[in-house]
Amino acid sequence: MLKALRSSSCLQQARFTTGASCLQYNSRHVTKLTSSFNGVLRSALADKNPKLFQRVFFCSDSSDGSGPGPVSAIEEVESKSTAAIVPTSIKKPDDFLTVLALPLSHRPLFPGFYMPIYVKDPKLLAALVESRKRQAPYAGAFLVKDDPGSEATGSDTEKNIYALKGKDLLNRLHEVGTLAQITSIQGEQVVLIGHRRLRITEMVSEDPLTVQVDHIKDLPYSKDDDVIKATSFEVISTLRDVLKTSSLWRDHAQTYTQHMGDFNYSRLADFGAAISGSNKVQCQQVLEELDVYNRLRLSLELLKKEMEIHRIQESIAKAIEEKISTEQRRYLLNEQYKAIKKELGLETDDKTALTDKFRDRIEPNKDNIPPHVLQVIEEELKKLQLLEASSSEFNVTRNYLDWLTALPWGNYSDENFNVAQAQQILDEDHYGLTDVKERILEFIAVGKLRGTSQGKIICLSGPPGVGKTSIGRSIARALNRKFYRFSVGGLSDVAEIKGHRRTYIGAMPGKMVQCLKSVGTANPLVLIDEIDKLGRGHAGDPASAMLELLDPEQNANFLDHYLDVPIDLSKVLFVCTANVVETIPNPLLDRMEIIPIAGYITDEKMHIARDYLEKTTRDACGIKPQQVEVTDAALLSLIENYCREAGVRNLQKQIEKIYRKIALQLVRQGVQKEPESSETSSDKQIESATESNESNDDTTTEEAEVVNINDSTTLADGASALKDTEATITIDKVWVNEDNLADYVGKPVFHAERMYDQTPLGVVMGLAWTAMGGSTLYIETTTIEQGDGKAALNLTGQLGDVMKESAQIAHTVARAILAGKDKENNFFANSKLHLHVPAGATPKDGPSAGCTMITSMLSLAMNMNVKKDLAMTGEVTLTGRVLPIGGVKEKTIAARRSGVKTIIFPLANKRDFDELAPNVKEGLDVHFVDDYNQIYDLAFHHTQEK
């Protein structure tokens, strides 16, 4: 059907046009087919540049078998490449009946299409080069059959093919292939263009494989067949849709028309099968089909599948596009907007500023932050960029990042391991407390030897006002650690310790996270105040929540509910304070190291008042030292008659009361601050006035004499002397002594518990321990009535269950001892006794008054007085054995405060007494007993001697 071009003008026209035909058709329907498809082609092609391709091939018509013989192929090459230039004098394609066999691994080569292949066989490649030199640039391209027993990939199959030779390779090739012209050879790459179908008849040579072929043509068909025409029009319609979907396929169509000329039925089928994405087996089936109608039908099926795949692809793309939410699109637009603002140099938005702030926080300390925390921070920063600034989750994420980046991850302060310097700091802040200071120095010494200090849990227990909180602050200063204090007294919410969940409104992290953010270091000293007063409410048990915080084995991975990432608290030094250790839960108490602080004796209170309290109060009131003098006798009277408690807080309040009244008195007298220029001379005058007034302690105030100062001084730099100045300074110095102390602090508070000149019958002094420290109390026993069978015991004094039981035991033991000492004495059998503990409005309970009660009852029964300066403590069993008690130091201090010289302790408490400071034990006659008979001898020995 396709006619040969017989003139050079026709050749030139075919070279510069895209699909215009110089052919003459014999049939009307072929003309309609050609013009119809060319119209479709022109509408589908966007580029009508006639110079799009620089190579034009003309090949013989091998489709219908009705046209004339094959025509020449001419190639024009503008570049100076190695592409073959085939002159018009070479042999015709029909002359090539023996060709080199080129195996194709992926797809068959259709007539009119380019295909680059890589030839790995050096002999085959050399044969192809040699063939081109002999002006025989043709070879046979045959598709390789799949190996039924192999599941290798395409690259593996290609390697296996090149390993085959001779008959083995021939058996793997399809019989029907394509006569291909070798257009260029670049290294191992060989570019082929298909011309016509071939069939292998026999093998000529094995290496490289050369075969003998027959040129096969399409079977004859009727061009007026309506079925063929309808099928061809449907193929054209489908091709129109296919060509609209991809520019690559439009390029294929344009190239094909340049190389093959106009379309006919056979070429239409080949084109449709070639551009489809079908597998190689289906394409080979089209290539082997010689019936034009069947070929059109097969090609139409492949094109329909191609369109169906494209429609599925479009539906998938559309579905995915619809899944992109409004927030995501807005995020993309925001990112573009930020990029534009960055390029223009405009200010950044809030989210970017926040992100930069958080990143700047962690950048200096990034190497010390644990990897899992860094991962959480990065995830939250990405999440922050995706959220809207107006959403509630944005605020939650921002606050979370604020806390997470503000913590001092791995940032430790330099500790002080100088024991001498720490000793000096502790002595500056506190007087006494030797055992507490020794424990802190031990901790520093261990840290110095190890090179690092591990966090510990120290619990300072003692009555109020003994300086537990200030000791914690001094420890922090001695160790050069940051100090943080929080009180857990009455705390009933676990979230205060462990933090809230972030999902709650107003969620906050726990106290420890707040502490780390506040101090800025990961090894502070944390003072947990009033740990014995932890509450328990509906929000859980805080004491149980404190276990993880204070357990040295667990706090290395302390998990706060708000942060939800582990925090290392192993380097934190915890110092707890408590008044009563007994109220602390045992599991929590087990994790602490208890350091008891019993209180201060009178001598220690005098030093504290002089060296600490008085100076602090005087500075707070704005009074100069030379304006007030508080005598030692006044301080001693203040301590003994007003401030007998174990601590010094009440003593500080009384001193503040004195100085406030003095400040008011000075202001009323018109005393003002002295000028700075006369400060030196004024001090000298004050000293002289003080010396003149020291001899008179009866008056409250004395007026200093008026002194005229005429002083001429010469400056060091040789300036002229100052003029004589006359200054008149009036100073009223206030004296506070024992006589006028009541004018400042009122009448004395304590009058009871004084020593009797002669202890009455039935009265014995006992030693008790209270939350305020140690105290002395008298136990009194008297007879209500006597008579046969009147034995009874009444108890008063707001006694608890323990002391009531002690009184009953004491009554029984006293009867047994009396029976042993004097069998004829029936006092207990015929007497109704009344035992009373004074200060009845004060509740009292504890196992330390048994021996005192027994002695009181025996004193009444035997009509013997107890030694006047004797005090005792201890519990007695029914067999008379004395049991150990607690609070030895507190009770010893209370005995010294009351002027007691002789003390009786249980023998088991001897070790506790030996550990006391020498100044506490000084001047005391202490006896340690194991049986009540020893107490009897000590209490009544002087009476027996008389």
PDB file of N, CA, C and O in Angstrom, residues 758-764 780-782 856 859-860 862-866:
ATOM      1  N   GLN A 758      12.395  21.131 150.805  1.00  0.00           N
ATOM      2  CA  GLN A 758      12.239  19.769 151.316  1.00  0.00           C
ATOM      3  C   GLN A 758      11.069  19.146 150.570  1.00  0.00           C
ATOM      4  O   GLN A 758       9.941  19.617 150.661  1.00  0.00           O
ATOM      5  N   THR A 759      11.381  18.109 149.784  1.00  0.00           N
ATOM      6  CA  THR A 759      10.334  17.489 148.962  1.00  0.00           C
ATOM      7  C   THR A 759       9.250  16.909 149.846  1.00  0.00           C
ATOM      8  O   THR A 759       9.553  16.123 150.769  1.00  0.00           O
ATOM      9  N   PRO A 760       7.960  17.255 149.610  1.00  0.00           N
ATOM     10  CA  PRO A 760       6.882  16.722 150.450  1.00  0.00           C
ATOM     11  C   PRO A 760       6.709  15.226 150.248  1.00  0.00           C
ATOM     12  O   PRO A 760       7.221  14.627 149.292  1.00  0.00           O
ATOM     13  N   LEU A 761       5.979  14.615 151.197  1.00  0.00           N
ATOM     14  CA  LEU A 761       5.683  13.190 151.066  1.00  0.00           C
ATOM     15  C   LEU A 761       4.830  12.960 149.824  1.00  0.00           C
ATOM     16  O   LEU A 761       3.908  13.726 149.522  1.00  0.00           O
ATOM     17  N   GLY A 762       5.141  11.923 149.097  1.00  0.00           N
ATOM     18  CA  GLY A 762       4.349  11.555 147.918  1.00  0.00           C
ATOM     19  C   GLY A 762       4.629  12.378 146.689  1.00  0.00           C
ATOM     20  O   GLY A 762       3.894  12.271 145.699  1.00  0.00           O
ATOM     21  N   VAL A 763       5.647  13.220 146.713  1.00  0.00           N
ATOM     22  CA  VAL A 763       5.973  14.077 145.569  1.00  0.00           C
ATOM     23  C   VAL A 763       7.351  13.681 145.033  1.00  0.00           C
ATOM     24  O   VAL A 763       8.326  13.647 145.805  1.00  0.00           O
ATOM     25  N   VAL A 764       7.412  13.408 143.727  1.00  0.00           N
ATOM     26  CA  VAL A 764       8.666  13.014 143.076  1.00  0.00           C
ATOM     27  C   VAL A 764       8.745  13.730 141.731  1.00  0.00           C
ATOM     28  O   VAL A 764       7.736  13.867 141.023  1.00  0.00           O
ATOM     29  N   GLU A 780       2.398  13.642 142.009  1.00  0.00           N
ATOM     30  CA  GLU A 780       1.960  13.771 143.399  1.00  0.00           C
ATOM     31  C   GLU A 780       0.956  12.672 143.734  1.00  0.00           C
ATOM     32  O   GLU A 780       0.073  12.362 142.931  1.00  0.00           O
ATOM     33  N   THR A 781       1.129  12.101 144.927  1.00  0.00           N
ATOM     34  CA  THR A 781       0.215  11.066 145.417  1.00  0.00           C
ATOM     35  C   THR A 781      -0.208  11.427 146.844  1.00  0.00           C
ATOM     36  O   THR A 781       0.636  11.829 147.670  1.00  0.00           O
ATOM     37  N   THR A 782      -1.488  11.280 147.135  1.00  0.00           N
ATOM     38  CA  THR A 782      -2.006  11.564 148.476  1.00  0.00           C
ATOM     39  C   THR A 782      -3.088  10.551 148.827  1.00  0.00           C
ATOM     40  O   THR A 782      -3.591   9.833 147.944  1.00  0.00           O
ATOM     41  N   SER A 856       6.670   7.735 144.115  1.00  0.00           N
ATOM     42  CA  SER A 856       5.716   8.628 144.773  1.00  0.00           C
ATOM     43  C   SER A 856       4.808   7.856 145.723  1.00  0.00           C
ATOM     44  O   SER A 856       4.552   8.292 146.860  1.00  0.00           O
ATOM     45  N   SER A 859       6.833   6.678 148.782  1.00  0.00           N
ATOM     46  CA  SER A 859       7.120   7.784 149.700  1.00  0.00           C
ATOM     47  C   SER A 859       5.952   8.028 150.634  1.00  0.00           C
ATOM     48  O   SER A 859       6.135   8.274 151.834  1.00  0.00           O
ATOM     49  N   LEU A 860       4.745   7.941 150.114  1.00  0.00           N
ATOM     50  CA  LEU A 860       3.561   8.154 150.942  1.00  0.00           C
ATOM     51  C   LEU A 860       3.327   6.970 151.865  1.00  0.00           C
ATOM     52  O   LEU A 860       2.976   7.144 153.041  1.00  0.00           O
ATOM     53  N   MET A 862       5.538   4.726 153.007  1.00  0.00           N
ATOM     54  CA  MET A 862       6.573   4.520 154.019  1.00  0.00           C
ATOM     55  C   MET A 862       6.862   5.771 154.832  1.00  0.00           C
ATOM     56  O   MET A 862       7.750   5.781 155.684  1.00  0.00           O
ATOM     57  N   ASN A 863       6.143   6.881 154.501  1.00  0.00           N
ATOM     58  CA  ASN A 863       6.306   8.138 155.218  1.00  0.00           C
ATOM     59  C   ASN A 863       7.748   8.620 155.179  1.00  0.00           C
ATOM     60  O   ASN A 863       8.330   9.023 156.199  1.00  0.00           O
ATOM     61  N   MET A 864       8.328   8.567 153.964  1.00  0.00           N
ATOM     62  CA  MET A 864       9.716   8.998 153.783  1.00  0.00           C
ATOM     63  C   MET A 864       9.771   9.982 152.610  1.00  0.00           C
ATOM     64  O   MET A 864       9.165   9.741 151.557  1.00  0.00           O
ATOM     65  N   ASN A 865      10.522  11.086 152.796  1.00  0.00           N
ATOM     66  CA  ASN A 865      10.681  12.080 151.722  1.00  0.00           C
ATOM     67  C   ASN A 865      11.761  11.629 150.741  1.00  0.00           C
ATOM     68  O   ASN A 865      12.739  10.991 151.106  1.00  0.00           O
ATOM     69  N   VAL A 866      11.544  12.048 149.497  1.00  0.00           N
ATOM     70  CA  VAL A 866      12.522  11.753 148.444  1.00  0.00           C
ATOM     71  C   VAL A 866      13.581  12.851 148.444  1.00  0.00           C
ATOM     72  O   VAL A 866      13.319  14.001 148.805  1.00  0.00           O
TER      73      VAL A 866
END
